[in-house]
Each structure stands twice: as structure tokens, then as C-alpha cells.
Amino acid sequence: MKILFDTVNSDFYMALISNEYKLIEFIHYENIKEKVELIPDIFNKLLKNNNVCVDEVKEFYLNIGPGSFTGSRISLVFCRTIVKIKKNIKIFTINNFIWLANKKESHEINIYAGGKNFFCANVENFKIASEISLKEEKDFSTNKNYKLFEANILDELNRFEHKSNIDEIEPFYFKNPQIGTGKE
């Protein structure tokens, strides 16, 4: 079994996927700010609903940002903890620009960065093809097309990279974290 976590964008999405790359069940909440407590609850719910034990899960797929600072960390910490205990689960990661790209042609991806700011980059052939910039604009975030993901699970998951050393996985931050600092 495989579990996909997307906690970096405004939505919360977690999916249980079979070893044959078939979607078993997903849970999707739109515009959720507080995701920390959802992760263990939804993880357990997906397993329980489908009579799956954690020992049957062999792969985690994580969006590591940029995007929400907390969202970039929480699924990574959760999965890393389970992998340290279970030891037989692989972690695959993707950065948010590549995750949000729904086509091979060049197009701009815009990721909410807090306040009125957005991270912007052009993506072509599922690779970042320009400098990542920080722009102040009105709300024009690129949203993940989860229906497209669900219809093309194998292709979508093939864009993730396997990370053999879980201690070296870091969230993709474009700005420095603001934790513990005073806002100016």
C-alpha cells in the first residue's frame, strides 16, 4: 500500500493507493488552515476504513513545499517518525511546483506564500524552468487538480523522487522560517 500526503497547499489531501496504483480511498478538505491534528486522525481513518494495518504500507509520497511552512513540515515529521519505527517504508518526495504542474507545456505556477505574497515559477516538462520569484499579487494560486491525479496515479507518482536517507529530507522553503522571530 501507498499513502500520499499533500498538506502544503490550502487544501488537505491524503490518499490510500494499492500496490497496483489504484485509488482505494482519499480524504480531501478544502481551505484547511489547521492540518497538524488532521494527519494522524486521517491516516488512522484511511487504514481502519479499509482494514489495512500500518505494516502493509510500504511507500509514503510527500509534497515538501514550498507553501505553508507548517504544512511543509508536518507530513514529513509524521512519515519520518513511522519510517524510523517500521524501517521498511520508503519515502518519495516532490516539490510543490512540480506537484502542481498538470501538463508538460510551459506554464506559470503560483503558490501562496502568506500575506499578499506568492511564489512564482515557470514549469516545463515537469521541471522548474525559471527562477523562483516572490511576487505580491492578488489571490491567483495554482490549485492541484486532484481529479487529474486520481485518473493518472501511476504517472503522477512517477514524478516523485525516492529518498533513501530520510534524515536528509528537508522541506523546500523559499523564505526563511519566521518561527521565533518578531515580525517587522
mmCIF file of C-alpha atoms in Angstrom:
data_model
loop_
_atom_site.group_PDB
_atom_site.id
_atom_site.type_symbol
_atom_site.label_atom_id
_atom_site.label_comp_id
_atom_site.label_asym_id
_atom_site.label_seq_id
_atom_site.Cartn_x
_atom_site.Cartn_y
_atom_site.Cartn_z
ATOM 1 C CA MET A 1 0.000 0.000 0.000
ATOM 2 C CA LYS A 2 0.968 3.603 -0.574
ATOM 3 C CA ILE A 3 -0.183 6.782 1.115
ATOM 4 C CA LEU A 4 0.037 10.227 -0.458
ATOM 5 C CA PHE A 5 0.148 13.355 1.728
ATOM 6 C CA ASP A 6 -0.493 16.874 0.431
ATOM 7 C CA THR A 7 -0.514 19.289 3.365
ATOM 8 C CA VAL A 8 1.480 22.136 1.806
ATOM 9 C CA ASN A 9 -1.275 23.991 -0.070
ATOM 10 C CA SER A 10 -4.552 25.423 1.210
ATOM 11 C CA ASP A 11 -6.281 22.041 0.868
ATOM 12 C CA PHE A 12 -5.628 18.884 2.871
ATOM 13 C CA TYR A 13 -5.450 15.713 0.785
ATOM 14 C CA MET A 14 -4.488 12.198 1.807
ATOM 15 C CA ALA A 15 -4.981 9.094 -0.339
ATOM 16 C CA LEU A 16 -4.594 5.358 0.167
ATOM 17 C CA ILE A 17 -3.345 3.689 -3.010
ATOM 18 C CA SER A 18 -2.966 -0.004 -3.756
ATOM 19 C CA ASN A 19 0.278 -1.657 -4.851
ATOM 20 C CA GLU A 20 -1.305 -1.764 -8.330
ATOM 21 C CA TYR A 21 -1.654 2.052 -8.281
ATOM 22 C CA LYS A 22 -5.432 2.009 -7.848
ATOM 23 C CA LEU A 23 -7.038 4.639 -5.657
ATOM 24 C CA ILE A 24 -8.647 2.908 -2.681
ATOM 25 C CA GLU A 25 -9.846 5.956 -0.750
ATOM 26 C CA PHE A 26 -9.000 9.623 -0.394
ATOM 27 C CA ILE A 27 -9.933 12.333 2.056
ATOM 28 C CA HIS A 28 -9.919 15.903 0.774
ATOM 29 C CA TYR A 29 -10.746 19.029 2.765
ATOM 30 C CA GLU A 30 -10.699 22.382 1.005
ATOM 31 C CA ASN A 31 -9.156 25.504 2.561
ATOM 32 C CA ILE A 32 -7.991 23.961 5.832
ATOM 33 C CA LYS A 33 -5.527 26.020 7.869
ATOM 34 C CA GLU A 34 -5.051 23.747 10.889
ATOM 35 C CA LYS A 35 -3.702 20.471 9.493
ATOM 36 C CA VAL A 36 -1.421 19.225 12.274
ATOM 37 C CA GLU A 37 -4.062 17.264 14.167
ATOM 38 C CA LEU A 38 -5.700 16.002 10.979
ATOM 39 C CA ILE A 39 -2.721 13.929 9.835
ATOM 40 C CA PRO A 40 -2.746 11.138 12.444
ATOM 41 C CA ASP A 41 -6.556 11.101 12.550
ATOM 42 C CA ILE A 42 -6.990 10.833 8.773
ATOM 43 C CA PHE A 43 -4.100 8.370 8.472
ATOM 44 C CA ASN A 44 -5.744 6.074 11.035
ATOM 45 C CA LYS A 45 -9.163 6.560 9.447
ATOM 46 C CA LEU A 46 -7.899 5.550 5.980
ATOM 47 C CA LEU A 47 -6.267 2.433 7.401
ATOM 48 C CA LYS A 48 -9.247 1.479 9.566
ATOM 49 C CA ASN A 49 -11.859 2.111 6.843
ATOM 50 C CA ASN A 50 -10.010 -0.269 4.532
ATOM 51 C CA ASN A 51 -8.880 -2.917 7.032
ATOM 52 C CA VAL A 52 -5.238 -2.075 6.384
ATOM 53 C CA CYS A 53 -2.595 -2.220 9.096
ATOM 54 C CA VAL A 54 0.408 0.084 9.078
ATOM 55 C CA ASP A 55 2.682 -2.906 8.337
ATOM 56 C CA GLU A 56 1.034 -3.163 4.907
ATOM 57 C CA VAL A 57 2.037 0.393 3.986
ATOM 58 C CA LYS A 58 5.297 0.281 2.024
ATOM 59 C CA GLU A 59 5.527 3.768 0.491
ATOM 60 C CA PHE A 60 4.810 7.355 1.530
ATOM 61 C CA TYR A 61 4.527 10.132 -1.071
ATOM 62 C CA LEU A 62 5.028 13.681 0.242
ATOM 63 C CA ASN A 63 4.750 17.182 -1.154
ATOM 64 C CA ILE A 64 7.615 19.040 0.586
ATOM 65 C CA GLY A 65 6.841 22.620 -0.488
ATOM 66 C CA PRO A 66 7.241 25.489 -0.896
ATOM 67 C CA GLY A 67 3.951 26.607 0.548
ATOM 68 C CA SER A 68 2.706 26.558 4.101
ATOM 69 C CA PHE A 69 5.680 26.415 6.483
ATOM 70 C CA THR A 70 3.861 24.145 8.928
ATOM 71 C CA GLY A 71 2.316 22.127 6.118
ATOM 72 C CA SER A 72 5.769 21.567 4.639
ATOM 73 C CA ARG A 73 6.986 20.032 7.891
ATOM 74 C CA ILE A 74 4.091 18.131 9.422
ATOM 75 C CA SER A 75 3.643 15.295 6.956
ATOM 76 C CA LEU A 76 7.434 14.888 6.726
ATOM 77 C CA VAL A 77 7.819 14.624 10.514
ATOM 78 C CA PHE A 78 4.851 12.239 10.756
ATOM 79 C CA CYS A 79 6.148 9.952 7.995
ATOM 80 C CA ARG A 80 9.758 10.124 9.137
ATOM 81 C CA THR A 81 8.678 9.010 12.624
ATOM 82 C CA ILE A 82 6.789 5.996 11.280
ATOM 83 C CA VAL A 83 9.682 5.039 8.984
ATOM 84 C CA LYS A 84 12.146 5.179 11.892
ATOM 85 C CA ILE A 85 9.939 2.729 13.803
ATOM 86 C CA LYS A 86 8.856 0.440 10.934
ATOM 87 C CA LYS A 87 12.065 0.705 8.843
ATOM 88 C CA ASN A 88 10.548 -0.961 5.752
ATOM 89 C CA ILE A 89 8.663 2.028 4.339
ATOM 90 C CA LYS A 90 10.113 4.108 1.502
ATOM 91 C CA ILE A 91 9.626 7.853 1.247
ATOM 92 C CA PHE A 92 9.182 9.639 -2.077
ATOM 93 C CA THR A 93 9.068 13.442 -2.325
ATOM 94 C CA ILE A 94 8.118 16.111 -4.815
ATOM 95 C CA ASN A 95 8.415 19.875 -4.694
ATOM 96 C CA ASN A 96 5.194 21.809 -4.910
ATOM 97 C CA PHE A 97 5.920 23.432 -8.288
ATOM 98 C CA ILE A 98 6.266 20.022 -9.946
ATOM 99 C CA TRP A 99 3.285 18.632 -7.994
ATOM 100 C CA LEU A 100 1.023 21.448 -9.198
ATOM 101 C CA ALA A 101 2.084 21.133 -12.837
ATOM 102 C CA ASN A 102 -0.782 19.430 -14.644
ATOM 103 C CA LYS A 103 0.709 19.464 -18.130
ATOM 104 C CA LYS A 104 4.081 19.198 -19.861
ATOM 105 C CA GLU A 105 3.832 22.515 -21.720
ATOM 106 C CA SER A 106 5.429 25.574 -20.163
ATOM 107 C CA HIS A 107 3.151 27.365 -17.728
ATOM 108 C CA GLU A 108 3.385 29.519 -14.633
ATOM 109 C CA ILE A 109 2.758 28.020 -11.203
ATOM 110 C CA ASN A 110 1.796 30.369 -8.366
ATOM 111 C CA ILE A 111 1.939 29.199 -4.753
ATOM 112 C CA TYR A 112 0.515 31.159 -1.837
ATOM 113 C CA ALA A 113 3.362 32.333 0.405
ATOM 114 C CA GLY A 114 1.440 34.151 3.135
ATOM 115 C CA GLY A 115 0.031 37.658 3.299
ATOM 116 C CA LYS A 116 -0.257 39.006 -0.241
ATOM 117 C CA ASN A 117 2.791 37.085 -1.461
ATOM 118 C CA PHE A 118 3.082 34.284 -3.978
ATOM 119 C CA PHE A 119 5.987 32.117 -5.113
ATOM 120 C CA CYS A 120 6.050 32.079 -8.919
ATOM 121 C CA ALA A 121 7.973 29.936 -11.403
ATOM 122 C CA ASN A 122 7.566 28.559 -14.887
ATOM 123 C CA VAL A 123 7.388 24.786 -15.127
ATOM 124 C CA GLU A 124 8.067 22.937 -18.372
ATOM 125 C CA ASN A 125 8.099 19.176 -18.860
ATOM 126 C CA PHE A 126 7.583 18.837 -15.078
ATOM 127 C CA LYS A 127 10.807 20.722 -14.267
ATOM 128 C CA ILE A 128 11.278 24.236 -12.918
ATOM 129 C CA ALA A 129 12.310 26.251 -15.982
ATOM 130 C CA SER A 130 12.796 29.708 -14.455
ATOM 131 C CA GLU A 131 13.970 31.489 -11.348
ATOM 132 C CA ILE A 132 11.568 31.201 -8.437
ATOM 133 C CA SER A 133 10.391 34.675 -7.552
ATOM 134 C CA LEU A 134 8.314 36.150 -4.782
ATOM 135 C CA LYS A 135 5.546 38.431 -6.036
ATOM 136 C CA GLU A 136 2.923 40.488 -4.288
ATOM 137 C CA GLU A 137 -0.331 39.980 -6.134
ATOM 138 C CA LYS A 138 -3.991 39.335 -5.604
ATOM 139 C CA ASP A 139 -5.030 35.741 -4.980
ATOM 140 C CA PHE A 140 -4.077 33.748 -8.037
ATOM 141 C CA SER A 141 -2.822 30.495 -6.541
ATOM 142 C CA THR A 142 -2.470 27.428 -8.699
ATOM 143 C CA ASN A 143 -4.541 24.620 -7.206
ATOM 144 C CA LYS A 144 -3.895 20.896 -7.560
ATOM 145 C CA ASN A 145 -6.305 19.123 -9.862
ATOM 146 C CA TYR A 146 -6.909 16.081 -7.656
ATOM 147 C CA LYS A 147 -9.296 14.543 -10.196
ATOM 148 C CA LEU A 148 -6.447 14.534 -12.722
ATOM 149 C CA PHE A 149 -4.186 12.928 -10.108
ATOM 150 C CA GLU A 150 -6.784 10.255 -9.358
ATOM 151 C CA ALA A 151 -7.169 9.453 -13.068
ATOM 152 C CA ASN A 152 -3.385 9.207 -13.623
ATOM 153 C CA ILE A 153 -1.969 7.874 -10.357
ATOM 154 C CA LEU A 154 0.966 5.939 -11.824
ATOM 155 C CA ASP A 155 2.140 8.856 -13.991
ATOM 156 C CA GLU A 156 1.706 11.307 -11.125
ATOM 157 C CA LEU A 157 3.591 9.168 -8.582
ATOM 158 C CA ASN A 158 6.398 8.544 -11.077
ATOM 159 C CA ARG A 159 7.260 12.260 -10.785
ATOM 160 C CA PHE A 160 8.204 11.784 -7.118
ATOM 161 C CA GLU A 161 11.825 11.019 -6.161
ATOM 162 C CA HIS A 162 12.787 8.196 -3.807
ATOM 163 C CA LYS A 163 14.800 9.408 -0.810
ATOM 164 C CA SER A 164 16.899 6.614 0.677
ATOM 165 C CA ASN A 165 18.253 8.674 3.597
ATOM 166 C CA ILE A 166 15.217 10.025 5.404
ATOM 167 C CA ASP A 167 17.342 12.189 7.700
ATOM 168 C CA GLU A 168 18.486 14.239 4.702
ATOM 169 C CA ILE A 169 14.963 15.102 3.531
ATOM 170 C CA GLU A 170 14.238 18.771 4.132
ATOM 171 C CA PRO A 171 11.154 20.806 3.330
ATOM 172 C CA PHE A 172 11.555 23.146 0.369
ATOM 173 C CA TYR A 173 11.489 26.637 1.894
ATOM 174 C CA PHE A 174 11.842 29.640 -0.346
ATOM 175 C CA LYS A 175 11.729 32.129 2.534
ATOM 176 C CA ASN A 176 13.394 31.707 5.913
ATOM 177 C CA PRO A 177 11.057 30.337 8.600
ATOM 178 C CA GLN A 178 9.516 33.042 10.810
ATOM 179 C CA ILE A 179 9.241 30.912 13.954
ATOM 180 C CA GLY A 180 10.714 32.634 16.998
ATOM 181 C CA THR A 181 11.341 35.924 15.238
ATOM 182 C CA GLY A 182 9.474 39.162 15.635
ATOM 183 C CA LYS A 183 7.594 40.365 12.592
ATOM 184 C CA GLU A 184 8.769 43.702 11.277
#
